[in-house]
Short mmCIF file of C-alpha atoms in Angstrom, two decimals:
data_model
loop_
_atom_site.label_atom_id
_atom_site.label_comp_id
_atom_site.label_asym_id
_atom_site.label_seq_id
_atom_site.Cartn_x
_atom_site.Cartn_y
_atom_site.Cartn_z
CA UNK A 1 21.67 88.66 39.41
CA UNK A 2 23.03 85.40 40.24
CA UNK A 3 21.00 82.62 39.50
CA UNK A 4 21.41 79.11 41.28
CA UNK A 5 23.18 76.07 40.07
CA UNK A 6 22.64 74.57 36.47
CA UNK A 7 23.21 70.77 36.11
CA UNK A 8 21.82 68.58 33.04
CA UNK A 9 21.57 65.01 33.37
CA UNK A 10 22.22 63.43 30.41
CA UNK A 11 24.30 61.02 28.66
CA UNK A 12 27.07 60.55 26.03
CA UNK A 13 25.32 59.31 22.84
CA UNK A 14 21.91 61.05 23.24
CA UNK A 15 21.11 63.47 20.79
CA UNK A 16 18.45 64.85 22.89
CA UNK A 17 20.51 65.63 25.49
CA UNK A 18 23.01 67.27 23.10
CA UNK A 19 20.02 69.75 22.22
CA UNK A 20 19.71 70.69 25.67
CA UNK A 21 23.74 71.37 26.29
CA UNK A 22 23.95 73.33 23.02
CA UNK A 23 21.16 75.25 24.22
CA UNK A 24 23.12 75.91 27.32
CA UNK A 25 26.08 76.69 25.25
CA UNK A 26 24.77 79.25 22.25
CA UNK A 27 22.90 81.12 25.83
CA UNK A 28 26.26 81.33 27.39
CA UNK A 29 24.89 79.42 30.42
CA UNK A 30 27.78 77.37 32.52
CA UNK A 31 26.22 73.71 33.85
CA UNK A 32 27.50 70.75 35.58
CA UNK A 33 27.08 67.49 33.53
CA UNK A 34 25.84 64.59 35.17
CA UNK A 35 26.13 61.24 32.58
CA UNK A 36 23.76 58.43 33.19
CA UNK A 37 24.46 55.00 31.58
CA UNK A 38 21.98 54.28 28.61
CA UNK A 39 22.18 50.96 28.97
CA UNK A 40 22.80 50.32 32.57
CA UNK A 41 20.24 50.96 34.93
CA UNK A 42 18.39 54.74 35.59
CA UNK A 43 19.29 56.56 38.11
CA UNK A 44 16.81 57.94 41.39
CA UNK A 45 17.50 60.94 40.34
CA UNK A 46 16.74 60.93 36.81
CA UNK A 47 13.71 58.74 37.78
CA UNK A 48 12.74 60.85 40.86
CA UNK A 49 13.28 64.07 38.24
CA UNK A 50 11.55 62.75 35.50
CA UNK A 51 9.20 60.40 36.74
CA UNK A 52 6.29 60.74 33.74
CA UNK A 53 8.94 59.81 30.44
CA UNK A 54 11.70 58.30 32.78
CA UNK A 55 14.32 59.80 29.63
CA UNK A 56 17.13 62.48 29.45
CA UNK A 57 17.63 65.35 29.29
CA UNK A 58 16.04 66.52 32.54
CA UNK A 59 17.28 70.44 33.34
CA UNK A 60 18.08 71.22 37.34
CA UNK A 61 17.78 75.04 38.22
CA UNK A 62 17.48 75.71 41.40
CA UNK A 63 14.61 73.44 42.67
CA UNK A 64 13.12 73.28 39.31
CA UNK A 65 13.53 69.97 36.78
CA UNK A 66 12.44 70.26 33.18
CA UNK A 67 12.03 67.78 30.66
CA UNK A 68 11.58 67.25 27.03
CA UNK A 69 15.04 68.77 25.01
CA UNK A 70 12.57 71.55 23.14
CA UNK A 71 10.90 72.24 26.07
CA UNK A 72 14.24 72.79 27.81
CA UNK A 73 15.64 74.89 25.02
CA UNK A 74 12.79 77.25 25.34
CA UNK A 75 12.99 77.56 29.30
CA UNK A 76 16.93 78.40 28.79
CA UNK A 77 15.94 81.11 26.47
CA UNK A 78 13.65 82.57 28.56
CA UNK A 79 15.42 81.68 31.79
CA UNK A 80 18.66 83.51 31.42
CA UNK A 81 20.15 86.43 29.62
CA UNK A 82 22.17 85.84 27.05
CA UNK A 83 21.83 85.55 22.94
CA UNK A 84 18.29 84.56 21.68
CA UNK A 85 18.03 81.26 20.79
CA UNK A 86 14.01 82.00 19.37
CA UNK A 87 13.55 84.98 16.98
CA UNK A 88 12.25 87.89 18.23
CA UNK A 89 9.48 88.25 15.83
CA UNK A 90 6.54 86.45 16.52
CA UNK A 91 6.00 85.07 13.09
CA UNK A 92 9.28 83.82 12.67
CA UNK A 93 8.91 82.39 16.20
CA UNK A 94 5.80 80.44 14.71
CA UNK A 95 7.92 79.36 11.65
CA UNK A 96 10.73 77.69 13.60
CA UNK A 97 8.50 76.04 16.42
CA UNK A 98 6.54 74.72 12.97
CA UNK A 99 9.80 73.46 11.84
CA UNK A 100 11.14 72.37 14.89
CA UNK A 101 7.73 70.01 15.63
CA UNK A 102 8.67 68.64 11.70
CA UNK A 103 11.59 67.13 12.82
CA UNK A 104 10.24 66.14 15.66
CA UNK A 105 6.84 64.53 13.65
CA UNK A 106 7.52 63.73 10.37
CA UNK A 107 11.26 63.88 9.38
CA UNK A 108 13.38 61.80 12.17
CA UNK A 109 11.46 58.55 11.69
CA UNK A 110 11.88 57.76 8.00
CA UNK A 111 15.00 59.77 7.78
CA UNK A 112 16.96 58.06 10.61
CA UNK A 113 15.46 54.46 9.38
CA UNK A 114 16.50 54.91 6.11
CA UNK A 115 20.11 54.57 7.77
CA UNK A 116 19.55 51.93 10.02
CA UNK A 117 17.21 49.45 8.11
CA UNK A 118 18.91 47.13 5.48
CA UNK A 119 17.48 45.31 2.33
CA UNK A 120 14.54 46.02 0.58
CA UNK A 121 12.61 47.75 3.49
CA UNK A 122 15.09 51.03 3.31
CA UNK A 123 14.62 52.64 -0.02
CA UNK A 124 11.11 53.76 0.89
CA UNK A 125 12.42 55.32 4.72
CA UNK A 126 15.53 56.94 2.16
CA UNK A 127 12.99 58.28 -0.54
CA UNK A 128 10.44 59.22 1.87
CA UNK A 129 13.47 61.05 4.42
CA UNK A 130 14.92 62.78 1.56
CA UNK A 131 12.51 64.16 0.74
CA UNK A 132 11.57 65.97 3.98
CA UNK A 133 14.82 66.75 4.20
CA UNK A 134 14.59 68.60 0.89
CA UNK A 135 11.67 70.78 2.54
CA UNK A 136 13.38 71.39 5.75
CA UNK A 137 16.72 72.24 3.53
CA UNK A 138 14.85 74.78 2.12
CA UNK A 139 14.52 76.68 5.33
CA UNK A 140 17.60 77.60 5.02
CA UNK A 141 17.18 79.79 2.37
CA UNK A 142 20.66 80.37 1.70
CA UNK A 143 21.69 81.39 5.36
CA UNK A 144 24.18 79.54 7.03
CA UNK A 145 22.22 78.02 10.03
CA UNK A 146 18.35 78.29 10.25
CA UNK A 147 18.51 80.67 12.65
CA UNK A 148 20.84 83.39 10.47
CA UNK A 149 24.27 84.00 11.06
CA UNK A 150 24.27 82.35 14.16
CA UNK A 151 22.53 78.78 15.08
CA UNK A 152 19.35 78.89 17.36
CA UNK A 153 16.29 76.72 18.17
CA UNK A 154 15.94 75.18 14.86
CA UNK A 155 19.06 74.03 14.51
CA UNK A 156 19.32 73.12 17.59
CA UNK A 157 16.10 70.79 17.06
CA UNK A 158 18.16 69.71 13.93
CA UNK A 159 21.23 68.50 15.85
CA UNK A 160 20.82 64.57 14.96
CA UNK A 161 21.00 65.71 11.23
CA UNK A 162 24.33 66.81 11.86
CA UNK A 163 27.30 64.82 14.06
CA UNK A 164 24.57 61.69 14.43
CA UNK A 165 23.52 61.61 10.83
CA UNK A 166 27.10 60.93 9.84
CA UNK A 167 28.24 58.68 12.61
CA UNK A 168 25.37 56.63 11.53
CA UNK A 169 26.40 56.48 7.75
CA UNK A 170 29.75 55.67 8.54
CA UNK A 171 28.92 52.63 11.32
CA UNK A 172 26.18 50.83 8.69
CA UNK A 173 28.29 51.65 5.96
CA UNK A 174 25.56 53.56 3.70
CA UNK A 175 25.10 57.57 2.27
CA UNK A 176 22.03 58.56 2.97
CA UNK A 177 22.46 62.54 2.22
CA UNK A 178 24.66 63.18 -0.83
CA UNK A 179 26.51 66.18 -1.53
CA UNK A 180 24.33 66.97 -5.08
CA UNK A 181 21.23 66.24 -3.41
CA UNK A 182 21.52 68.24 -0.81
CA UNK A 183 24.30 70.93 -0.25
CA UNK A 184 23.09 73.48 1.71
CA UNK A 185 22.25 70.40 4.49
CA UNK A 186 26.06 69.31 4.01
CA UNK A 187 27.37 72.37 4.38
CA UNK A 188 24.94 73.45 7.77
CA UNK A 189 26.45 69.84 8.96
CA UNK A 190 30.07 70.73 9.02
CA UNK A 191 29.01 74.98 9.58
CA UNK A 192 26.75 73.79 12.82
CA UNK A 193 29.49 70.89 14.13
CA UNK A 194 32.60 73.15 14.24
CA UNK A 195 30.63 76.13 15.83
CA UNK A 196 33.05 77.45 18.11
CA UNK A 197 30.13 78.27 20.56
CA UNK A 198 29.28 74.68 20.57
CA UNK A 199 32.68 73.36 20.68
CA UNK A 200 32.33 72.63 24.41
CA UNK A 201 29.66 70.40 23.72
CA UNK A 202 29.68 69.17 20.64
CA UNK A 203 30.33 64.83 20.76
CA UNK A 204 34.27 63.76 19.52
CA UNK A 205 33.30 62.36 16.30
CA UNK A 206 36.02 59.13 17.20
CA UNK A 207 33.92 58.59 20.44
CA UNK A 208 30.58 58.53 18.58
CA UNK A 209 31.59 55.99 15.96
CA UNK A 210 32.45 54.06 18.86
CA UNK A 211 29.69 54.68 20.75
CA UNK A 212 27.62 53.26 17.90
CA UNK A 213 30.03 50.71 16.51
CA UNK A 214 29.45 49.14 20.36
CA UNK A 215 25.83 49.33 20.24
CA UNK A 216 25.41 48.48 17.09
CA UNK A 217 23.49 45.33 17.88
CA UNK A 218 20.91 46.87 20.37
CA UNK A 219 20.77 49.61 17.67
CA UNK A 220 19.73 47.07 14.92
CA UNK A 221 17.64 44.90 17.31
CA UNK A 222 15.23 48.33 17.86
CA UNK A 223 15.26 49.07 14.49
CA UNK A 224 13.68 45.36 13.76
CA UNK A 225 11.15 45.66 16.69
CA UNK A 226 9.92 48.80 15.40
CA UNK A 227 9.11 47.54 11.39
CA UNK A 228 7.63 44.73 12.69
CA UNK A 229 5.67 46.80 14.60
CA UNK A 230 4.21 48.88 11.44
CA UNK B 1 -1.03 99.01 18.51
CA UNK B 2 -2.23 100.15 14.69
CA UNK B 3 -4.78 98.25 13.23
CA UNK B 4 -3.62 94.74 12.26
CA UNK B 5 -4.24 92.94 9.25
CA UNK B 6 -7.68 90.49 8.92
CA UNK B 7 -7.43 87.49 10.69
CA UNK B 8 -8.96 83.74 8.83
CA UNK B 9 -8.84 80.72 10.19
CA UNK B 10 -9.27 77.58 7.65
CA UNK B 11 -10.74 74.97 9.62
CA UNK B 12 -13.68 71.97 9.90
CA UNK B 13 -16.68 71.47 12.19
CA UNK B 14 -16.08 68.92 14.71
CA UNK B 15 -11.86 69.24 14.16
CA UNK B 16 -10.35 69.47 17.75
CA UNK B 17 -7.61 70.73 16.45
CA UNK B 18 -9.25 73.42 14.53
CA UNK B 19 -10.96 74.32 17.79
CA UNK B 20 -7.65 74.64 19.63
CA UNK B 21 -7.37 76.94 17.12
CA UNK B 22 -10.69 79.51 17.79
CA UNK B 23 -10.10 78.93 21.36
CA UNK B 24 -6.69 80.79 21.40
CA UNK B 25 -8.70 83.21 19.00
CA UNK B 26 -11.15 83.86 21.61
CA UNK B 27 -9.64 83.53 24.53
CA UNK B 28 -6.93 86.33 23.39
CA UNK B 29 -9.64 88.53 21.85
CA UNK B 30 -8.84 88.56 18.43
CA UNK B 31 -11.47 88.91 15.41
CA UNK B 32 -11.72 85.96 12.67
CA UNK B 33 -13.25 84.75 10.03
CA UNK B 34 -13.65 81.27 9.76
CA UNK B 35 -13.62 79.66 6.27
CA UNK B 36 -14.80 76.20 6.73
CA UNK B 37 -13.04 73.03 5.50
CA UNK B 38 -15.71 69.74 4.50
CA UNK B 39 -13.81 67.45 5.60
CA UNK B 40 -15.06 64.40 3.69
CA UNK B 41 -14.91 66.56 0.45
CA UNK B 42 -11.89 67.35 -1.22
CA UNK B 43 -9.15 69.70 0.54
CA UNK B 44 -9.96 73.60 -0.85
CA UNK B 45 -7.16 74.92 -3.09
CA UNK B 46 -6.53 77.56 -0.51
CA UNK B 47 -5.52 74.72 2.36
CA UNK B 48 -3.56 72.83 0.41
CA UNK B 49 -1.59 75.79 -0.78
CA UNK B 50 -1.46 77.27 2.49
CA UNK B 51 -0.25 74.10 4.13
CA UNK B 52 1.53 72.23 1.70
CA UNK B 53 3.51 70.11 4.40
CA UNK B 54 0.62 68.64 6.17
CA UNK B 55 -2.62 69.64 4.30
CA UNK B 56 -4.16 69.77 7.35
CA UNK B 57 -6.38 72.56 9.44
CA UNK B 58 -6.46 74.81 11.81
CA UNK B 59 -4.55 77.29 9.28
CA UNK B 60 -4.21 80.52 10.33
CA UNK B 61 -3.78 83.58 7.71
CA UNK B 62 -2.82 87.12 9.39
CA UNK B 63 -2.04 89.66 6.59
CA UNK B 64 0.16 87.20 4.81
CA UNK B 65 1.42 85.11 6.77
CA UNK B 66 0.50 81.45 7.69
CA UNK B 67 0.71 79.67 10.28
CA UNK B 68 -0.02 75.81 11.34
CA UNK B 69 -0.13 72.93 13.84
CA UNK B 70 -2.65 73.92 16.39
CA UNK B 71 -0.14 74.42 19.27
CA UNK B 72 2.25 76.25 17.42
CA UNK B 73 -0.63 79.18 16.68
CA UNK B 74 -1.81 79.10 20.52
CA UNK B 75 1.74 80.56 20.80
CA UNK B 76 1.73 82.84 17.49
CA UNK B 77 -1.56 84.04 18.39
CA UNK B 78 -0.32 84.78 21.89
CA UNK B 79 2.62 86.59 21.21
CA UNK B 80 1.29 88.52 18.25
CA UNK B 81 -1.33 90.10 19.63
CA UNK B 82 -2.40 92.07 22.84
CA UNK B 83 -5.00 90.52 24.55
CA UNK B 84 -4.90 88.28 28.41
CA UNK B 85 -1.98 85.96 28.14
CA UNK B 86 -2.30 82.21 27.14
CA UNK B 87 0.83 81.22 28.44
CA UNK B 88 2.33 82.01 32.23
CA UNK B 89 4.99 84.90 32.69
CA UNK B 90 7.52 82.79 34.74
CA UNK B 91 9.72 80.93 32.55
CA UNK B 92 9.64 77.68 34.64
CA UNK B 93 5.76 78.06 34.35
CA UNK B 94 5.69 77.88 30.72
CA UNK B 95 7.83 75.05 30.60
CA UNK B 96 5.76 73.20 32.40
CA UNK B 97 2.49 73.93 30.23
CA UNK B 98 4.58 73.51 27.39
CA UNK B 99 5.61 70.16 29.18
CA UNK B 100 1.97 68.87 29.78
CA UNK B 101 0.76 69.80 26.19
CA UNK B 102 3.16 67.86 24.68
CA UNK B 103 2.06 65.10 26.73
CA UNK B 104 -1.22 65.50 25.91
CA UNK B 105 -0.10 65.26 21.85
CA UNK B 106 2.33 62.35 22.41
CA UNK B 107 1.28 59.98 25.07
CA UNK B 108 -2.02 60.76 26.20
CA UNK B 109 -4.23 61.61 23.17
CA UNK B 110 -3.93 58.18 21.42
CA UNK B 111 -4.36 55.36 24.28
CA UNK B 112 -7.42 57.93 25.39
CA UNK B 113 -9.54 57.26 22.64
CA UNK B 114 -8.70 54.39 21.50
CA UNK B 115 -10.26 53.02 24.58
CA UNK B 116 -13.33 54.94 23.64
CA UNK B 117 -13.00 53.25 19.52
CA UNK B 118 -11.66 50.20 20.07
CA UNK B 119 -13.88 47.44 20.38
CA UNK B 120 -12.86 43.44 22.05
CA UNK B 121 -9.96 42.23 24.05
CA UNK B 122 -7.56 45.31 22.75
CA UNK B 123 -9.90 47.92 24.39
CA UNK B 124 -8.26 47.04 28.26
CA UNK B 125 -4.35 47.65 27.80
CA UNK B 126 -5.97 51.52 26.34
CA UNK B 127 -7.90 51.96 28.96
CA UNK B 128 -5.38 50.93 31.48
CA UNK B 129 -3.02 53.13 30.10
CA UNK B 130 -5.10 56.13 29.26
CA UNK B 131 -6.25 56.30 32.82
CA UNK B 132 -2.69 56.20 34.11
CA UNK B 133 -1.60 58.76 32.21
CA UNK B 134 -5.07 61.14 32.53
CA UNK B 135 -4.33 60.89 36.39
CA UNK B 136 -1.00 62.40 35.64
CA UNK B 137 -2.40 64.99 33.90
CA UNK B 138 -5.16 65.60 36.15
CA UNK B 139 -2.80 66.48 39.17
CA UNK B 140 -1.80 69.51 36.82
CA UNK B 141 -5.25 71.29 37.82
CA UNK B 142 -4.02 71.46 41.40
CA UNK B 143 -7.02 72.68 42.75
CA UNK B 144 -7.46 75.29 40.11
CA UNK B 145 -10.46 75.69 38.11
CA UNK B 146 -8.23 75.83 34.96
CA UNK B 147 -4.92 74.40 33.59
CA UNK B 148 -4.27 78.12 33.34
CA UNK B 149 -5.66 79.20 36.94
CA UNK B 150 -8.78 81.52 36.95
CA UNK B 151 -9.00 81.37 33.32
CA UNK B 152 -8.07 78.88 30.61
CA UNK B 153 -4.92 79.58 29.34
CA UNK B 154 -2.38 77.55 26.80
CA UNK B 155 -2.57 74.25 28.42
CA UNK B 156 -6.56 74.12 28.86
CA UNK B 157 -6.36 75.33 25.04
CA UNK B 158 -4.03 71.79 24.53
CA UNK B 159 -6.52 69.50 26.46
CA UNK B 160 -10.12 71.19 24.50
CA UNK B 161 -10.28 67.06 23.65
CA UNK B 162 -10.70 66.18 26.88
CA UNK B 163 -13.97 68.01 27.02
CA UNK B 164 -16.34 68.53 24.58
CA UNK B 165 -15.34 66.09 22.20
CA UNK B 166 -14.71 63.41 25.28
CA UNK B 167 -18.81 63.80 26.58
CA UNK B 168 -19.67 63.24 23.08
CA UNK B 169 -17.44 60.40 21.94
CA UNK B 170 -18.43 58.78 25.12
CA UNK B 171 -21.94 59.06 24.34
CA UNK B 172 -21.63 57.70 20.91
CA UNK B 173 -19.51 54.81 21.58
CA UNK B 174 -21.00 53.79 24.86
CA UNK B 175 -18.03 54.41 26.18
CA UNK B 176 -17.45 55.90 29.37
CA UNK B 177 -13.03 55.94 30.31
CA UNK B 178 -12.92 58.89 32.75
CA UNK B 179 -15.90 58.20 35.25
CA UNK B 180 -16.99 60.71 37.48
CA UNK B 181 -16.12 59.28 40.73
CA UNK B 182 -12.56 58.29 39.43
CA UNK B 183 -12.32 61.96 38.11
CA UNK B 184 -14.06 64.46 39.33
CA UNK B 185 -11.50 67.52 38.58
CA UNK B 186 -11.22 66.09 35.22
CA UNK B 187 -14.90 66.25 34.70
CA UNK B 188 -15.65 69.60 36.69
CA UNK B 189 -12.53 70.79 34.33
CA UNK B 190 -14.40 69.52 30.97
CA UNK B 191 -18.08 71.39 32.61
CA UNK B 192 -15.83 74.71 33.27
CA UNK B 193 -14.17 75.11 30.11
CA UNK B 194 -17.34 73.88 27.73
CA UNK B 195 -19.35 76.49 29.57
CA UNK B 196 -16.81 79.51 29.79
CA UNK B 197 -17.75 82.94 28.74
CA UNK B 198 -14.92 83.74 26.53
CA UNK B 199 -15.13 80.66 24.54
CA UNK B 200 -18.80 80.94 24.05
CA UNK B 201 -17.89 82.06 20.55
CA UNK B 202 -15.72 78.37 19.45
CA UNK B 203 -17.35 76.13 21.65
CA UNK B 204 -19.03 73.37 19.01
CA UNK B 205 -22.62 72.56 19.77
CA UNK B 206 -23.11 69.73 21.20
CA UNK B 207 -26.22 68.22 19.12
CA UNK B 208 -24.14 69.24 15.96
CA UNK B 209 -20.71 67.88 17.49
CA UNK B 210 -23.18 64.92 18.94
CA UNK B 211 -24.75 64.22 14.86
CA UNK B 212 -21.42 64.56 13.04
CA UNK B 213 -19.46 61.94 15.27
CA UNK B 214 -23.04 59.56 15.08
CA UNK B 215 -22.54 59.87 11.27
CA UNK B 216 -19.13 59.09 10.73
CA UNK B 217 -18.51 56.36 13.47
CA UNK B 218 -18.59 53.54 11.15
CA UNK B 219 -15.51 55.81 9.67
CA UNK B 220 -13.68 56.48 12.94
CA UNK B 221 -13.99 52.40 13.99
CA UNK B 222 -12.66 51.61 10.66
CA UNK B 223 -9.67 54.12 11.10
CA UNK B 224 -8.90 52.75 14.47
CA UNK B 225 -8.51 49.45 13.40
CA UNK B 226 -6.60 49.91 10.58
CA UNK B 227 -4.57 51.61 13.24
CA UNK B 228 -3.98 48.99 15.15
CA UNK B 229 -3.30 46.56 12.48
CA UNK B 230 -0.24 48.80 11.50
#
């Protein structure tokens, strides 16, 4: 059956867009790329496309946009043939949505502040991420991605824990996850970022640290807005 | 299918998110027991084991498994069980529900009814925005008498707020956001799905609903400011 065209808009940087191309990539699913500029000014289409967050990833298929990366990753799963990317079993469906909206919720605040925020201010976002981390770690339960032999949904919602987590570290100069404290996360990291499935897709770790190493100051500047905010 | 294990669902009276809960219970046709949470008492030992992450209801025990967030067992409940579906067939149609109840959870929930709670000068900018974005939603009824078409489906299940609990906050706070005139498929929506047969069973009464938010709104104004003072 042949389906029509696949294109993703996107752009380099964006984690969330990364969830939706390794979606595309662990289904087997070929797609055309098209980059916006994060800092430069939105696009009609992504605006036209995505008029209600105004944010990428937005998913063309056919005459069809869809937005929101998890949202995506489940259409691509159910969209085309290819490996699962959900278990089949409803429970463990349940289990890695519940995960999945952890990340989304509860973990990626504190965690990713606890590597962006300096002085005083960080050791609560680095006590409070870790230990999240620690429950989401324990997912794994000794597999080598959260979705078994292979990586799925869940690690796909994990994705920023992996190639961003480290760029991060290395730009601002901090370690936020440690080796002793958490292994099995270290080891997914390195496991989920040379998946040869993911290869096409997965950001060159030299244009990431630049990527951030340029933005640092917009980076920092958000950061600030945000604990003032709280 | 052989007999399935007993279904319980730990949960509050007056929890929206409890009721999300029931509804996909009822809507699906699936037996429960409800084991009721007091909310201003301390948390049962049975929640807090059963949802150590969030210590939160709706929790929902089949055999022996658990499952929570409230969105996360619409979908459990509809894929484990045989009953009318919650969610659409078509992939791109499930996306889309998927879509809106997200952005019911993450941009339309809080500016909502915060315009109902907050008192003063800060009340406009919620109301502004919370009509904005209830227009969006809105347009998702298209003419149908539910999210889900005939029925209510997965995405009326995601917006129960917007009814019951809406007519009764409104009352309580003098508060009216979503006015007739401005909405009338919102409101005809809210009518529909408080009075549909299959949710007969979960709907909260409405003197009961209408007593417990008169009795704690001294406790929801002083949650909403705190909340905005963060």
């Amino acid at each position: 059956m042949s389906s029509p065209p696949v294109k993703l808009i996107g752009f380099f940087g964006s984690p969330y867009a990364f969830r939706a191309q390794a979606a595309l990539c662990l289904k087997g699913v070929p797609y055309e790329l098209l980059l916006e500029d994060l800092f430069g000014t939105k696009s009609d289409l992504l605006l036209k496309l995505n008029p209600v967050h105004k944010k990428v990833p937005v998913l063309l298929h056919g005459g069809r946009a869809i937005s929101e990366s998890l949202v995506i990753a489940e259409y691509i799963d159910e969209a085309f043939d290819g490996p699962p990317l959900l278990p089949t079993d409803p429970y463990d469906r349940a289990m890695a949505r519940f995960w999945a909206d952890f990340i989304e919720n509860k973990l990626t605040k504190p965690f990713f502040m606890a590597h962006w925020v300096e002085g005083g201010a960080r050791e609560r976002f680095e006590k409070e991420g870790l230990e999240l981390l620690s429950l989401l770690e324990a997912q794994l339960k000794g597999k080598k991605f959260f979705g078994g032999d292979r990586p799925g949904y869940l690690d796909i919602a994990a994705s920023a824990l992996g190639p961003w987590s480290s760029a991060i570290q290395e730009v601002m100069g901090v370690t936020v996850v440690k080796e002793d404290g958490h292994p099995a996360i270290v080891q997914w990291a390195k496991d989920y970022s040379s998946h040869e499935a993911l290869k096409p897709c997965i950001p060159d770790r030299e244009k990431l640290l630049a990527y951030f190493t340029e933005n640092l100051e917009r980076y920092k500047t958000a950061v600030n807005t945000m604990l003032q905010q709280q | 299918m052989s007999s399935s294990p007993a279904v319980k669902l730990i949960a509050f009276f007056g929890s929206p998110y409890a009721h999300r809960a029931e509804a996909a219970l009822c809507l699906k046709g699936v037996p429960y027991e409800l084991l009721l949470e007091d909310l201003l008492r301390t948390k049962s030992d049975l929640l807090l084991q059963h949802n150590p992450v969030h210590k939160k209801v709706p929790v929902l025990l089949h055999g022996d498994r658990t499952v929570c967030e409230s969105l996360v067992i619409a979908e459990y409940v509809d894929e484990a069980f045989d009953g009318p579906p919650l969610l659409p067939t078509d992939p791109y149609d499930r996306a889309v529900a998927r879509f809106w109840a997200d952005f019911i959870e993450n941009k339309l929930t809080k500016p909502f009814f915060m315009a109902h709670w907050v008192e003063g000068e800060a009340r406009e900018g919620f109301e502004k925005e919370g009509l904005e974005l209830l227009a969006l939603l809105e347009a998702q009824l298209k003419g149908n008498k539910f999210f889900g078409g005939d029925r209510p489906g997965y995405l009326d299940i995601a917006a129960s707020m917007l009814g019951p609990w809406r007519s009764v906050v409104e009352e309580v706070t003098g508060v009216t956001v979503a006015k007739e005139e401005e909405h009338p498929s919102l409101c005809q929506w809210a009518r529909d799905y408080s009075s549909n047969e299959a949710l007969r069973p979960c709907i909260p009464d409405r003197d009961r609903l209408l007593a417990y938010f008169t009795k704690n709104k001294e406790m929801y104004r002083a949650g909403v400011r705190a909340m905005l003072q963060q």
